[in-house]
Short mmCIF file of C-alpha atoms in Angstrom, two decimals:
data_model
loop_
_atom_site.label_atom_id
_atom_site.label_comp_id
_atom_site.label_asym_id
_atom_site.label_seq_id
_atom_site.Cartn_x
_atom_site.Cartn_y
_atom_site.Cartn_z
CA MET Q 152 -31.25 29.36 -14.65
CA ALA Q 153 -30.65 26.71 -12.01
CA CYS Q 154 -32.65 27.87 -9.00
CA PHE Q 155 -34.24 24.42 -8.64
CA LEU Q 156 -30.83 22.96 -7.71
CA VAL Q 157 -30.98 24.56 -4.25
CA SER Q 158 -34.27 22.79 -3.48
CA ALA Q 159 -32.92 19.55 -4.98
CA ALA Q 160 -29.85 19.77 -2.73
CA GLU Q 161 -32.03 20.40 0.33
CA ALA Q 162 -34.21 17.44 -0.69
CA ALA Q 163 -31.11 15.20 -0.75
CA VAL Q 164 -30.13 16.29 2.77
CA VAL Q 165 -33.72 15.87 4.03
CA THR Q 166 -33.86 12.36 2.51
CA ALA Q 167 -30.74 11.33 4.41
CA VAL Q 168 -32.11 12.77 7.68
CA GLU Q 169 -35.51 11.14 7.07
CA LYS Q 170 -33.93 7.68 6.61
CA LYS Q 171 -31.91 8.12 9.82
CA GLU Q 172 -34.97 9.34 11.73
CA ALA Q 173 -37.15 6.45 10.46
CA LYS Q 174 -34.47 3.99 11.65
CA ARG Q 175 -34.28 5.72 15.04
CA GLU Q 176 -38.08 5.64 15.43
CA MET Q 177 -38.19 1.93 14.57
CA LEU Q 178 -35.45 1.19 17.08
CA HIS Q 179 -37.25 3.26 19.71
CA ALA Q 180 -40.53 1.42 19.05
CA SER Q 181 -38.87 -2.00 19.31
CA GLU Q 182 -37.11 -1.05 22.56
CA HIS Q 183 -40.06 0.60 24.28
CA GLY Q 184 -42.90 -1.34 22.67
CA HIS Q 185 -45.79 0.20 20.75
CA VAL Q 186 -46.79 3.47 22.41
CA GLU Q 187 -50.41 4.58 21.87
CA GLU Q 188 -49.51 8.28 21.63
CA VAL Q 189 -51.42 10.21 19.01
CA LYS Q 190 -48.84 12.20 17.07
CA VAL Q 191 -47.40 12.47 13.59
CA PRO Q 192 -43.95 10.80 13.43
CA PHE Q 193 -41.13 13.21 12.56
CA SER Q 194 -39.96 10.91 9.77
CA ARG Q 195 -43.37 11.30 8.08
CA LYS Q 196 -43.13 15.07 8.39
CA LEU Q 197 -39.67 14.94 6.80
CA LYS Q 198 -41.18 12.88 3.99
CA TRP Q 199 -43.64 15.73 3.32
CA LEU Q 200 -40.77 18.20 3.09
CA LYS Q 201 -38.83 15.88 0.80
CA SER Q 202 -41.86 15.46 -1.48
CA LEU Q 203 -42.48 19.21 -1.65
CA LEU Q 204 -38.84 19.99 -2.45
CA LEU Q 205 -38.24 17.14 -4.86
CA GLY Q 206 -41.60 17.45 -6.63
CA GLY Q 207 -41.14 21.17 -7.09
CA ALA Q 208 -37.54 20.75 -8.24
CA VAL Q 209 -38.51 18.14 -10.87
CA LEU Q 210 -41.28 20.30 -12.34
CA LEU Q 211 -39.06 23.38 -12.30
CA MET Q 212 -36.27 21.46 -13.99
CA PHE Q 213 -38.75 20.70 -16.77
CA GLU Q 214 -39.42 24.44 -17.10
CA HIS Q 215 -35.67 25.03 -17.43
CA VAL Q 216 -35.46 22.33 -20.11
CA TRP Q 217 -38.38 24.08 -21.85
CA HIS Q 218 -36.47 27.36 -21.86
CA GLY Q 219 -33.26 25.69 -23.03
CA GLU Q 220 -31.37 26.36 -19.80
CA VAL Q 221 -30.87 22.68 -18.99
CA VAL Q 222 -29.50 20.41 -21.70
CA ALA Q 223 -28.77 16.69 -22.01
CA TRP Q 224 -25.01 17.11 -22.53
CA PHE Q 225 -22.18 18.20 -20.25
CA PRO Q 226 -22.12 20.61 -18.36
CA PHE Q 227 -25.95 20.26 -18.54
CA LEU Q 228 -26.52 23.94 -17.70
CA THR Q 229 -26.11 26.35 -20.62
CA ALA Q 230 -25.15 29.10 -18.19
CA MET Q 231 -21.95 27.18 -17.40
CA SER Q 232 -20.59 27.81 -20.91
CA ASN Q 233 -19.04 31.16 -19.94
CA ALA Q 234 -17.94 32.83 -16.71
CA GLU Q 235 -20.33 35.77 -16.99
CA ASP Q 236 -23.44 33.57 -17.32
CA ALA Q 237 -22.14 31.25 -14.60
CA ALA Q 238 -21.78 34.19 -12.19
CA GLU Q 239 -25.34 35.27 -13.04
CA MET Q 240 -26.55 31.71 -12.44
CA PHE Q 241 -24.87 31.46 -9.02
CA LYS Q 242 -26.35 34.84 -8.09
CA GLU Q 243 -29.81 33.58 -9.06
CA MET Q 244 -29.30 30.39 -7.07
CA GLY Q 245 -28.30 32.47 -4.04
CA THR Q 246 -31.35 34.72 -4.26
CA VAL Q 247 -34.29 33.03 -6.03
CA GLY Q 248 -33.18 29.44 -5.30
CA VAL Q 249 -32.54 30.01 -1.59
CA SER Q 250 -35.83 31.95 -1.26
CA MET Q 251 -37.71 29.06 -2.87
CA ALA Q 252 -36.18 26.49 -0.52
CA LEU Q 253 -36.78 28.81 2.43
CA LEU Q 254 -40.46 29.40 1.59
CA ILE Q 255 -41.09 25.67 1.16
CA THR Q 256 -39.40 24.97 4.51
CA VAL Q 257 -41.46 27.68 6.25
CA VAL Q 258 -44.72 26.38 4.70
CA TRP Q 259 -43.72 22.85 5.78
CA GLY Q 260 -43.09 24.11 9.33
CA VAL Q 261 -46.57 25.65 9.45
CA MET Q 262 -48.00 22.43 7.96
CA CYS Q 263 -46.38 20.37 10.75
CA LYS Q 264 -47.79 22.68 13.45
CA VAL Q 265 -51.27 22.47 11.91
CA ALA Q 266 -51.00 18.67 11.54
CA ASP Q 267 -50.02 18.35 15.23
CA ALA Q 268 -52.96 20.53 16.24
CA ILE Q 269 -55.37 18.48 14.08
CA VAL Q 270 -54.34 15.11 15.56
CA LYS Q 271 -54.52 16.52 19.10
CA ARG Q 272 -58.05 17.95 18.86
CA PRO Q 273 -60.96 15.75 19.98
CA VAL Q 274 -62.77 13.65 17.36
CA SER Q 275 -66.24 15.01 16.52
CA GLU Q 276 -69.38 12.85 16.28
CA ALA Q 277 -69.47 13.25 12.49
CA GLN Q 278 -65.87 12.02 12.23
CA LYS Q 279 -66.67 9.06 14.50
CA ASN Q 280 -69.61 8.12 12.26
CA GLU Q 281 -67.36 8.40 9.17
CA ALA Q 282 -64.86 6.02 10.74
CA MET Y 1013 -49.93 31.58 -16.22
CA THR Y 1014 -47.75 28.56 -15.40
CA LEU Y 1015 -48.11 29.42 -11.71
CA LEU Y 1016 -51.88 29.79 -12.03
CA ILE Y 1017 -52.34 26.48 -13.85
CA THR Y 1018 -50.13 24.66 -11.33
CA VAL Y 1019 -52.05 26.19 -8.40
CA PHE Y 1020 -55.34 24.99 -9.91
CA ALA Y 1021 -53.84 21.51 -10.38
CA ALA Y 1022 -52.62 21.55 -6.76
CA VAL Y 1023 -56.05 22.55 -5.43
CA ILE Y 1024 -57.83 19.89 -7.52
CA ALA Y 1025 -55.32 17.22 -6.40
CA THR Y 1026 -55.81 18.29 -2.77
CA VAL Y 1027 -59.62 18.08 -3.02
CA LYS Y 1028 -59.34 14.64 -4.67
CA TRP Y 1029 -56.96 13.55 -1.89
CA TYR Y 1030 -59.33 14.83 0.83
CA THR Y 1031 -62.37 13.05 -0.60
CA ARG Y 1032 -60.53 9.76 -1.27
CA LYS Y 1033 -62.05 6.52 0.03
CA ASP Y 1034 -58.65 4.90 0.71
CA ASP Y 1035 -54.98 5.61 0.02
CA SER Y 1036 -54.62 3.12 -2.83
CA MET Y 1037 -54.42 5.84 -5.51
CA LYS Y 1038 -51.42 7.45 -3.76
CA LEU Y 1039 -52.60 10.98 -4.53
CA GLY Y 1040 -50.23 12.43 -1.94
CA ILE Y 1041 -47.27 12.52 -4.34
CA LEU Y 1042 -49.35 14.49 -6.86
CA LEU Y 1043 -50.42 17.21 -4.46
CA PHE Y 1044 -46.94 17.57 -2.93
CA MET Y 1045 -45.44 17.89 -6.40
CA TYR Y 1046 -47.91 20.55 -7.53
CA TRP Y 1047 -47.79 22.50 -4.26
CA GLY Y 1048 -43.99 22.39 -4.23
CA ALA Y 1049 -43.82 23.72 -7.80
CA SER Y 1050 -46.51 26.34 -7.06
CA LEU Y 1051 -44.55 27.69 -4.10
CA MET Y 1052 -41.36 27.80 -6.14
CA TRP Y 1053 -43.03 29.61 -9.04
CA PHE Y 1054 -44.65 32.00 -6.56
CA VAL Y 1055 -41.17 33.04 -5.39
CA ASP Y 1056 -40.11 33.34 -9.04
CA ALA Y 1057 -43.14 35.59 -9.66
CA ILE Y 1058 -42.25 37.84 -6.72
CA PHE Y 1059 -38.70 38.31 -8.00
CA GLU Y 1060 -40.01 39.00 -11.49
CA TYR Y 1061 -42.52 41.52 -10.12
CA VAL Y 1062 -39.78 43.30 -8.15
CA GLU Y 1063 -37.71 43.46 -11.35
CA SER Y 1064 -40.38 44.54 -13.84
CA GLY Y 1065 -43.02 46.20 -11.65
CA ALA Y 1066 -46.59 46.59 -12.92
CA ALA Y 1067 -45.54 45.34 -16.37
CA TYR Y 1068 -45.53 41.86 -14.84
CA PHE Y 1069 -49.35 41.91 -14.93
CA THR Y 1070 -49.59 42.95 -18.58
CA PRO Y 1071 -47.64 40.28 -20.47
CA ALA Y 1072 -47.62 39.96 -24.25
CA ILE Y 1073 -50.16 37.51 -25.66
CA GLU Y 1074 -47.40 35.22 -27.03
CA ASP Y 1075 -45.87 35.01 -23.55
CA VAL Y 1076 -49.25 34.15 -22.01
CA LEU Y 1077 -49.81 31.42 -24.59
CA ASN Y 1078 -46.31 30.00 -24.14
CA ASP Y 1079 -46.67 30.05 -20.34
CA ALA Y 1080 -50.12 28.41 -20.54
CA PHE Y 1081 -48.75 25.69 -22.82
CA LEU Y 1082 -45.85 25.19 -20.41
CA GLY Y 1083 -48.28 25.04 -17.47
CA LEU Y 1084 -50.35 22.32 -19.16
CA CYS Y 1085 -47.20 20.36 -20.00
CA VAL Y 1086 -46.06 20.65 -16.36
CA VAL Y 1087 -49.43 19.31 -15.16
CA ALA Y 1088 -49.17 16.46 -17.69
CA LEU Y 1089 -45.63 15.64 -16.53
CA GLY Y 1090 -46.83 15.55 -12.91
CA LEU Y 1091 -49.64 13.18 -13.88
CA ILE Y 1092 -47.22 10.94 -15.81
CA ILE Y 1093 -44.83 10.74 -12.82
CA TRP Y 1094 -47.77 9.91 -10.54
CA VAL Y 1095 -49.26 7.22 -12.80
CA VAL Y 1096 -45.86 5.56 -13.46
CA ARG Y 1097 -45.18 5.45 -9.71
CA LEU Y 1098 -48.69 4.08 -9.13
CA LEU Y 1099 -48.14 1.27 -11.65
CA ILE Y 1100 -44.70 0.40 -10.26
CA THR Y 1101 -45.73 0.40 -6.58
CA ASP Y 1102 -49.03 -1.29 -7.54
CA PRO Y 1103 -50.79 -0.77 -4.16
CA LYS Y 1104 -54.02 -2.48 -5.29
CA GLY Y 1105 -52.17 -5.40 -6.90
CA SER Y 1106 -53.98 -4.76 -10.21
CA VAL Y 1107 -50.80 -4.84 -12.31
CA ARG Y 1108 -49.65 -8.05 -10.67
CA ALA Y 1109 -53.09 -9.61 -11.15
CA ALA Y 1110 -53.09 -8.62 -14.83
CA LEU Y 1111 -49.58 -9.99 -15.37
CA THR Y 1112 -50.20 -13.29 -13.62
CA LYS Y 1113 -53.66 -13.82 -15.13
CA LYS Y 1114 -54.04 -17.10 -16.98
CA ASN Y 1115 -56.01 -16.95 -20.24
#
């Protein structure tokens, strides 16, 4: 019904945090000079989360348009036309929507851990030759 | 079926991203979009399975066709978003070169 809205809302929050973090990292780099530490910046990791959430939300919104649950006129969600459907929609957002956002965040967390491990491991001969 | 088609699109986009020569094609947006949607539809599938049980795996043929059509449209929409962004950001400068080209 409108489960994608939860992920879209999380994406908006993540975008704001990402912008703040990118600014902080730039300020830190200008104050302390360029540090040759091999690690993935947190702002880039936040960008991954934003892309996952926003990309998924856009494609899911299309599915809802397909099923006639999202329309081009106010209030944009057909479930908002009566109280019973609206209650059902909020229930779905609280269960399916929150689970979707949670799973994406957990997968992103694992992705960040794996990415940190990859950049920390020594470069093999084959990778050196590639470079 | 929508989930399955999106997962295939996500895997193909990931393989293309991994084997890329440089980042000029900006494939990252495509794979994040497809993986994000795949994860979200996976959760949807779990809830549907909990609700309908084994019947989830034996859908009516019309539903399969509709879902497959939707899946293909979703993949097409993802590709359109990616290509529009690619043309606007123009990382290779091809659009700019074409626009500023003198006959």
